[in-house]
Short mmCIF file of C-alpha atoms and ligand atoms in Angstrom, two decimals:
data_model
loop_
_atom_site.label_atom_id
_atom_site.label_comp_id
_atom_site.label_asym_id
_atom_site.label_seq_id
_atom_site.Cartn_x
_atom_site.Cartn_y
_atom_site.Cartn_z
CA MET A 2 102.02 130.37 54.31
CA ILE A 3 101.06 126.78 55.04
CA ASP A 4 103.47 124.15 53.71
CA PHE A 5 100.94 121.75 52.24
CA GLU A 6 103.52 119.45 50.71
CA TYR A 7 105.11 118.94 54.11
CA LEU A 8 101.72 118.29 55.72
CA VAL A 9 100.85 115.68 53.09
CA LYS A 10 104.20 113.94 53.64
CA LYS A 11 103.64 113.94 57.37
CA TYR A 12 99.95 113.01 57.58
CA GLY A 13 99.01 111.49 54.21
CA THR A 14 95.88 112.11 52.13
CA PRO A 15 92.97 112.73 52.02
CA LEU A 16 93.53 115.34 54.68
CA TYR A 17 91.74 118.28 56.23
CA VAL A 18 93.86 121.22 57.37
CA TYR A 19 92.46 124.08 59.48
CA ASP A 20 94.14 127.43 59.96
CA LEU A 21 93.19 128.51 63.49
CA ASP A 22 94.63 131.98 62.97
CA HIS A 23 92.08 132.60 60.23
CA MET A 24 89.30 131.48 62.57
CA THR A 25 90.55 133.90 65.22
CA ARG A 26 90.52 136.78 62.75
CA GLN A 27 86.99 136.01 61.59
CA PHE A 28 85.73 135.73 65.16
CA SER A 29 87.32 139.05 66.13
CA LYS A 30 85.88 140.84 63.10
CA LEU A 31 82.36 139.79 63.95
CA LYS A 32 82.72 140.44 67.68
CA GLU A 33 84.14 143.87 66.89
CA ALA A 34 81.14 144.67 64.67
CA PHE A 35 78.85 144.40 67.70
CA ARG A 36 81.16 146.38 69.98
CA GLY A 37 79.38 148.52 72.53
CA ARG A 38 76.35 146.23 72.54
CA LYS A 39 75.63 143.21 74.67
CA SER A 40 76.35 140.35 72.31
CA LEU A 41 77.04 136.65 72.35
CA LEU A 42 78.63 134.90 69.40
CA ALA A 43 77.51 131.30 69.58
CA TYR A 44 79.56 129.29 67.12
CA ALA A 45 77.35 126.88 65.16
CA ILE A 46 79.18 123.68 66.00
CA LYS A 47 77.81 121.70 63.08
CA ALA A 48 79.94 123.71 60.64
CA ASN A 49 83.09 122.11 62.02
CA SER A 50 82.70 120.15 65.19
CA ASN A 51 86.25 118.95 65.72
CA LEU A 52 86.83 119.20 69.48
CA SER A 53 90.03 121.18 69.10
CA VAL A 54 88.33 123.66 66.78
CA VAL A 55 85.49 124.11 69.26
CA SER A 56 88.00 124.44 72.07
CA HIS A 57 89.75 127.17 70.11
CA PHE A 58 86.48 129.12 69.94
CA ALA A 59 85.88 128.48 73.64
CA LYS A 60 89.19 130.20 74.36
CA LEU A 61 88.13 133.17 72.25
CA GLY A 62 85.04 133.55 74.45
CA SER A 63 82.58 132.01 72.03
CA GLY A 64 79.34 130.31 72.93
CA ALA A 65 77.88 127.40 70.99
CA ASP A 66 74.79 126.84 68.91
CA CYS A 67 74.03 123.13 68.97
CA VAL A 68 71.56 121.07 66.96
CA SER A 69 71.76 117.80 68.90
CA ILE A 70 72.52 116.80 72.45
CA GLY A 71 75.74 115.32 71.08
CA GLU A 72 76.80 118.79 70.02
CA VAL A 73 75.85 120.18 73.43
CA LYS A 74 78.14 117.61 75.03
CA ARG A 75 80.89 118.38 72.55
CA ALA A 76 80.63 122.07 73.40
CA LEU A 77 80.86 121.38 77.13
CA LEU A 78 83.75 118.98 76.66
CA ALA A 79 85.59 121.58 74.60
CA GLY A 80 85.25 124.10 77.42
CA ILE A 81 82.29 126.26 76.40
CA PRO A 82 80.43 127.27 79.56
CA LYS A 83 76.83 126.05 79.88
CA TYR A 84 75.48 129.57 80.11
CA LYS A 85 76.71 130.23 76.55
CA ILE A 86 75.15 127.13 74.98
CA LEU A 87 71.95 127.10 72.90
CA PHE A 88 70.09 124.07 71.65
CA SER A 89 68.33 124.51 68.29
CA GLY A 90 66.85 122.07 65.79
CA VAL A 91 63.50 121.05 64.41
CA GLY A 92 63.32 117.56 65.93
CA LYS A 93 64.56 117.17 69.48
CA ARG A 94 63.91 113.86 71.21
CA ASP A 95 62.50 113.74 74.78
CA ASP A 96 65.79 112.47 76.15
CA GLU A 97 67.64 115.32 74.42
CA ILE A 98 65.31 117.90 75.94
CA ALA A 99 65.62 116.32 79.38
CA GLU A 100 69.39 116.27 79.18
CA ALA A 101 69.55 119.89 78.00
CA LEU A 102 67.44 120.89 81.01
CA LYS A 103 69.60 118.87 83.34
CA LEU A 104 72.75 120.46 81.92
CA ASP A 105 71.16 123.88 82.52
CA ILE A 106 72.20 125.48 79.22
CA LEU A 107 71.28 129.07 78.34
CA TYR A 108 68.08 128.23 76.43
CA ILE A 109 66.35 125.84 74.08
CA ASN A 110 65.26 127.16 70.69
CA VAL A 111 61.77 125.74 70.26
CA GLU A 112 60.52 125.15 66.71
CA SER A 113 56.87 124.09 67.04
CA GLU A 114 53.84 124.20 69.32
CA ALA A 115 54.08 120.46 69.79
CA GLU A 116 57.70 120.80 70.89
CA LEU A 117 56.80 123.54 73.34
CA GLY A 118 54.31 121.13 74.88
CA ARG A 119 56.96 118.42 75.24
CA VAL A 120 59.47 120.83 76.78
CA GLU A 121 56.85 121.98 79.29
CA MET A 122 55.90 118.43 80.19
CA ILE A 123 59.50 117.34 80.63
CA ALA A 124 60.37 120.42 82.67
CA LYS A 125 57.38 119.72 84.88
CA GLU A 126 58.45 116.12 85.44
CA MET A 127 61.89 117.40 86.40
CA ASN A 128 60.42 120.15 88.53
CA LYS A 129 62.25 122.80 86.57
CA GLU A 130 61.55 125.95 84.64
CA ALA A 131 62.87 125.68 81.08
CA ARG A 132 64.39 128.78 79.51
CA ILE A 133 63.15 128.87 75.96
CA SER A 134 63.36 130.93 72.84
CA ILE A 135 61.05 130.48 69.87
CA ARG A 136 62.36 130.12 66.36
CA VAL A 137 60.12 132.15 64.13
CA ASN A 138 59.88 131.74 60.40
CA PRO A 139 59.50 135.26 59.01
CA ASN A 140 58.74 133.97 55.49
CA VAL A 141 61.57 135.91 53.87
CA ASP A 142 63.39 134.66 50.80
CA PRO A 143 67.10 134.58 51.68
CA LYS A 144 68.14 134.22 48.01
CA THR A 145 70.44 131.30 48.56
CA HIS A 146 70.54 127.64 47.43
CA PRO A 147 67.13 125.97 48.08
CA TYR A 148 68.81 123.28 50.20
CA ILE A 149 70.17 125.90 52.60
CA SER A 150 67.18 128.23 52.63
CA THR A 151 65.31 127.96 55.93
CA GLY A 152 63.27 131.13 56.40
CA LEU A 153 60.35 130.49 54.08
CA HIS A 154 57.06 128.88 55.07
CA GLU A 155 57.82 126.10 52.61
CA ASN A 156 60.87 125.17 54.74
CA LYS A 157 60.41 122.93 57.77
CA PHE A 158 62.02 125.39 60.21
CA GLY A 159 60.43 127.59 62.85
CA VAL A 160 56.82 128.71 63.28
CA ASP A 161 54.86 131.53 61.65
CA MET A 162 54.51 134.79 63.56
CA GLU A 163 50.94 134.20 64.65
CA THR A 164 51.71 130.79 66.07
CA ALA A 165 54.78 132.22 67.78
CA LYS A 166 52.70 134.81 69.57
CA ARG A 167 50.31 132.16 70.83
CA MET A 168 53.27 130.13 72.04
CA TYR A 169 54.81 133.06 73.92
CA ILE A 170 51.54 133.72 75.72
CA SER A 171 51.19 130.09 76.68
CA ALA A 172 54.83 129.96 77.81
CA LYS A 173 54.38 133.09 79.87
CA ASN A 174 51.41 131.49 81.61
CA SER A 175 53.26 128.28 82.35
CA GLU A 176 55.07 127.63 85.62
CA HIS A 177 57.57 125.49 83.83
CA LEU A 178 58.50 127.69 80.91
CA ASP A 179 60.47 130.92 80.92
CA PRO A 180 60.43 132.65 77.53
CA VAL A 181 63.74 134.51 77.35
CA GLY A 182 64.46 134.93 73.66
CA ILE A 183 63.38 135.03 70.07
CA HIS A 184 65.25 133.37 67.26
CA PHE A 185 65.37 133.38 63.48
CA HIS A 186 67.76 131.86 60.98
CA ILE A 187 66.67 132.36 57.40
CA GLY A 188 69.34 130.42 55.59
CA SER A 189 73.00 129.80 54.99
CA GLN A 190 75.60 131.32 52.69
CA LEU A 191 73.67 134.61 52.69
CA THR A 192 75.26 137.24 50.49
CA GLU A 193 72.51 139.84 50.55
CA LEU A 194 71.72 142.13 53.42
CA ASN A 195 68.12 142.98 52.55
CA PRO A 196 66.51 139.67 53.49
CA ILE A 197 68.34 139.78 56.84
CA ARG A 198 67.18 143.32 57.53
CA GLU A 199 63.65 142.42 56.51
CA ALA A 200 63.57 139.39 58.79
CA ALA A 201 65.08 141.32 61.72
CA GLU A 202 62.44 144.02 61.28
CA ILE A 203 59.60 141.51 61.45
CA VAL A 204 61.12 139.93 64.52
CA ALA A 205 61.82 143.25 66.26
CA ASP A 206 58.18 144.25 65.71
CA MET A 207 57.15 141.01 67.34
CA VAL A 208 59.41 141.73 70.33
CA ARG A 209 57.72 145.12 70.74
CA SER A 210 54.24 143.69 70.53
CA LEU A 211 55.16 141.07 73.11
CA ALA A 212 56.59 143.73 75.43
CA ALA A 213 53.22 145.49 75.19
CA ILE A 214 51.60 142.47 76.79
CA ASP A 215 54.28 142.16 79.43
CA ILE A 216 56.40 139.49 77.81
CA GLU A 217 59.92 140.87 78.07
CA LEU A 218 62.56 138.97 76.10
CA LYS A 219 66.29 139.27 76.78
CA PHE A 220 67.85 137.61 73.76
CA PHE A 221 67.50 138.71 70.15
CA ASP A 222 68.95 135.74 68.31
CA VAL A 223 69.66 136.51 64.66
CA GLY A 224 70.90 133.05 63.73
CA GLY A 225 73.87 132.50 61.48
CA GLY A 226 74.13 132.36 57.74
CA LEU A 227 76.75 134.96 56.87
CA GLY A 228 78.17 133.96 53.51
CA ILE A 229 81.80 133.64 52.52
CA ARG A 230 83.67 133.84 49.25
CA TYR A 231 84.08 130.46 47.57
CA ASN A 232 84.65 131.87 44.11
CA ASP A 233 83.65 135.40 43.16
CA GLU A 234 80.67 136.05 45.44
CA THR A 235 80.30 139.48 46.95
CA THR A 236 79.91 139.00 50.66
CA ILE A 237 78.42 140.98 53.52
CA GLU A 238 80.84 142.90 55.71
CA PRO A 239 80.40 142.11 59.42
CA TYR A 240 80.08 145.82 60.20
CA ASP A 241 77.23 146.28 57.70
CA TYR A 242 75.60 143.13 58.99
CA ALA A 243 75.68 144.39 62.57
CA GLN A 244 74.40 147.80 61.55
CA ALA A 245 71.50 146.27 59.61
CA VAL A 246 70.45 144.22 62.62
CA LEU A 247 70.97 147.02 65.13
CA GLY A 248 69.03 149.39 62.90
CA THR A 249 65.88 147.37 63.50
CA MET A 250 66.32 147.29 67.27
CA THR A 251 65.70 150.87 68.28
CA GLY A 252 64.35 151.05 71.80
CA LEU A 253 65.15 147.41 72.48
CA ASP A 254 67.67 146.68 75.21
CA MET A 255 68.49 143.08 74.44
CA THR A 256 71.52 140.85 74.11
CA ILE A 257 72.18 140.09 70.46
CA VAL A 258 72.95 136.47 69.86
CA CYS A 259 74.60 135.52 66.60
CA GLU A 260 75.21 131.94 65.45
CA PRO A 261 77.88 132.02 62.76
CA GLY A 262 79.20 128.73 61.42
CA ARG A 263 80.50 128.91 57.88
CA PHE A 264 81.73 132.50 58.31
CA LEU A 265 84.12 131.44 61.06
CA THR A 266 85.57 128.25 59.61
CA ALA A 267 84.96 127.78 55.88
CA ASN A 268 87.90 129.73 54.53
CA ALA A 269 90.15 128.45 57.30
CA GLY A 270 89.93 124.94 55.90
CA TYR A 271 91.67 123.06 53.11
CA PHE A 272 90.98 119.60 51.79
CA LEU A 273 94.06 117.92 50.37
CA THR A 274 93.88 115.01 48.00
CA LYS A 275 96.33 113.19 45.74
CA VAL A 276 95.97 112.44 42.06
CA LEU A 277 95.72 108.74 41.31
CA TYR A 278 95.08 108.69 37.56
CA GLU A 279 94.17 110.73 34.57
CA LYS A 280 91.72 109.19 32.14
CA LYS A 281 89.61 110.06 29.12
CA ASN A 282 86.25 108.69 28.10
CA GLY A 283 86.06 109.84 24.51
CA GLU A 284 86.73 113.56 24.73
CA LYS A 285 85.83 113.86 28.41
CA ARG A 286 88.79 114.30 30.74
CA PHE A 287 88.74 112.92 34.29
CA VAL A 288 91.23 113.36 37.10
CA VAL A 289 90.76 110.53 39.58
CA VAL A 290 91.87 111.44 43.11
CA ASP A 291 92.00 109.66 46.46
CA GLY A 292 89.46 111.99 48.09
CA ALA A 293 85.75 111.48 47.44
CA MET A 294 82.19 112.48 48.24
CA ASN A 295 82.39 110.60 51.53
CA ASP A 296 85.11 113.08 52.58
CA LEU A 297 83.66 116.26 51.06
CA ILE A 298 80.06 115.96 49.92
CA ARG A 299 79.26 119.61 49.20
CA PRO A 300 79.91 119.43 45.44
CA SER A 301 77.68 116.33 45.13
CA LEU A 302 74.98 117.61 47.49
CA TYR A 303 74.66 121.26 46.52
CA ASN A 304 76.69 121.46 43.35
CA ALA A 305 78.95 123.61 45.51
CA PHE A 306 82.09 125.16 44.09
CA HIS A 307 85.50 124.80 45.74
CA ARG A 308 88.51 126.53 44.27
CA VAL A 309 91.18 124.02 43.31
CA GLU A 310 94.89 124.64 43.46
CA VAL A 311 97.65 122.35 42.24
CA VAL A 312 100.60 122.20 44.64
CA GLY A 313 103.89 123.01 42.96
CA ARG A 314 104.18 124.65 39.58
CA LYS A 315 102.79 122.32 36.92
CA LYS A 316 103.70 122.96 33.32
CA GLY A 317 101.45 122.62 30.34
CA GLU A 318 98.25 124.08 29.04
CA THR A 319 95.14 123.69 31.13
CA SER A 320 92.04 121.92 29.91
CA PRO A 321 88.75 121.25 31.65
CA ALA A 322 88.49 118.10 33.73
CA ASP A 323 86.10 116.57 36.24
CA ILE A 324 87.83 115.79 39.51
CA VAL A 325 86.32 112.53 40.70
CA GLY A 326 86.86 110.13 43.57
CA PRO A 327 86.86 106.33 43.83
CA VAL A 328 83.30 106.06 45.21
CA CYS A 329 80.87 104.07 43.07
CA GLU A 330 78.42 106.88 42.30
CA SER A 331 78.28 109.13 39.26
CA GLY A 332 77.51 111.90 41.74
CA ASP A 333 80.95 111.41 43.26
CA PHE A 334 82.84 114.45 42.10
CA LEU A 335 84.75 117.29 43.74
CA ALA A 336 84.70 119.62 40.73
CA LYS A 337 83.24 119.73 37.24
CA ASP A 338 84.99 121.03 34.12
CA TYR A 339 87.77 122.57 36.14
CA PRO A 340 90.71 123.95 34.13
CA LEU A 341 93.73 121.90 35.13
CA PRO A 342 97.22 121.34 33.70
CA PRO A 343 98.27 117.78 32.83
CA LEU A 344 98.69 115.96 36.14
CA ASP A 345 100.76 113.03 37.31
CA HIS A 346 100.24 110.29 39.83
CA GLY A 347 100.97 111.73 43.27
CA ASP A 348 100.32 115.38 42.45
CA ILE A 349 98.55 117.16 45.29
CA LEU A 350 95.34 119.14 44.85
CA ILE A 351 94.08 121.63 47.42
CA LEU A 352 90.36 122.29 47.64
CA HIS A 353 89.88 125.66 49.26
CA SER A 354 87.09 126.83 51.60
CA ALA A 355 86.63 123.34 53.01
CA GLY A 356 86.58 124.25 56.71
CA ALA A 357 82.78 124.28 57.06
CA TYR A 358 80.39 121.43 56.29
CA GLY A 359 83.36 119.40 55.09
CA PHE A 360 84.63 116.73 57.44
CA GLY A 361 81.45 116.83 59.53
CA MET A 362 79.30 115.71 56.62
CA GLY A 363 81.67 112.85 55.92
CA SER A 364 80.71 109.20 56.06
CA ASN A 365 82.16 105.72 55.78
CA TYR A 366 80.42 105.02 52.49
CA ASN A 367 82.29 102.39 50.47
CA THR A 368 84.06 101.41 53.73
CA ARG A 369 86.36 104.36 53.43
CA GLY A 370 87.93 105.64 56.62
CA ARG A 371 87.36 109.31 57.27
CA SER A 372 90.26 111.70 56.71
CA ALA A 373 92.66 112.86 59.36
CA GLU A 374 92.28 116.46 60.58
CA VAL A 375 95.19 118.77 61.31
CA ILE A 376 95.29 122.27 62.76
CA VAL A 377 97.88 124.91 62.02
CA GLU A 378 98.44 127.80 64.41
CA ASN A 379 101.36 130.20 64.55
CA GLY A 380 103.18 128.13 61.95
CA LYS A 381 102.88 124.93 64.00
CA ASP A 382 100.91 121.89 62.89
CA ARG A 383 99.19 119.33 65.04
CA LEU A 384 97.01 116.29 64.46
CA VAL A 385 93.54 116.75 66.01
CA ARG A 386 91.79 113.69 64.63
CA LYS A 387 93.43 110.46 63.61
CA ARG A 388 92.72 108.93 60.23
CA GLU A 389 90.10 106.20 60.62
CA SER A 390 91.39 102.68 60.18
CA PHE A 391 89.53 99.63 58.93
CA GLU A 392 89.29 98.48 62.56
CA ASP A 393 87.67 101.78 63.55
CA ILE A 394 85.07 101.44 60.82
CA ILE A 395 83.93 97.95 61.75
CA ALA A 396 84.31 98.31 65.53
CA LEU A 397 80.58 98.54 66.23
CA GLU A 398 79.70 95.57 64.00
CA ARG A 399 82.41 93.06 64.69
CA GLU A 400 81.09 91.64 67.98
CA TYR A 401 77.58 91.38 66.52
CA LEU A 402 78.66 89.47 63.43
CA ILE A 403 76.06 86.75 62.81
C1 LIG B 530 73.30 125.79 60.59
C2 LIG B 530 72.84 126.80 61.54
C3 LIG B 530 73.61 127.94 61.81
C4 LIG B 530 74.92 128.23 61.12
O1 LIG B 530 74.74 128.52 59.77
P1 LIG B 530 75.97 129.09 58.92
O2 LIG B 530 75.40 129.31 57.58
O3 LIG B 530 77.03 128.06 58.92
O4 LIG B 530 76.41 130.35 59.57
C5 LIG B 530 73.14 128.82 62.75
N1 LIG B 530 71.97 128.62 63.40
C6 LIG B 530 71.20 127.54 63.16
C7 LIG B 530 69.94 127.37 63.90
C8 LIG B 530 71.60 126.60 62.23
O5 LIG B 530 70.83 125.55 61.98
#
């Protein structure tokens, strides 16, 4: 049990707390599901990119899926070896591609014909052969929130199968490209197995048809997207997930690459905030807290649900309230119509499942310093990112003040 009251006294609010033991358990479960097969779990750094969190995964043997050169550097700094690092993303700059080639990471996930051309050109200039994988868009509906669906043609990600085939042939014929893998990632917070199976089948067929023309790929990269329970969702068991993927791969001797983000960190994280005021506008009840959308934007951005817990036993009947922050936006809320007991100034609220896409999506909007981050492991707590001060926020502007 984590002593949240103690952590709030020690570190203040708003505060992110990450339970590393939970992350370890999630990682082991997924790794175990692929036992007996060549597999690489490449943690999707964007879910929670705190250096100490990434370093924890490095120690567990994880690789890293990165979507910017900044994330690649974070992964390396945190101790993930270069041969376990992938670089994905729909819009890589030339300098990012060049740096990825210089750093000699495992492969670049290419997302368009135009990008393939740039990678080839840059590799040629550097006199290198770029290991690449192509992100295909299998046009499968992942049945998740439209903002986190990525595997339909209407989404900006990947290329259609026909284009992919053309790209593989052109890569195969290039001196400066080495096609080593195939990649898909159809969406996030997936709770249904069928779309995953369907996508994997389409991709496995592609691998076979490429093998028939002498293009042998080594990496079957199934992306991330495994959902977690925020409220009452039914989720996919890692074992069933692995079986669904493996079921499509008969006859294929490839390394399975998996890029979990949310699955590894979401339910390891807690966002702690303190009650400032209660207020009513007519009949509508509001609980104003010191955390806001700049700390945790998921409710505002996706209408996402986070379970809320009041620390300590509060007496009194619950009634629905919106939990809102101090930011000057009506969209600044952490929960809507949440049943809460009467609350007092200083009461602590815990928002659960805040370990993925929480802190990382934070900003300094309204000149608010970002929260501190704390890890807990084996009952011990430790600060892993200092709370931002006013000085931190203005540091890059001050000397340029007109
Ligand atoms: C975001 C992302 C992931 C991780 O998604 P989760 O839903 O957090 O597992 C994996 N791969 C790619 C390419 C991504 O963009």
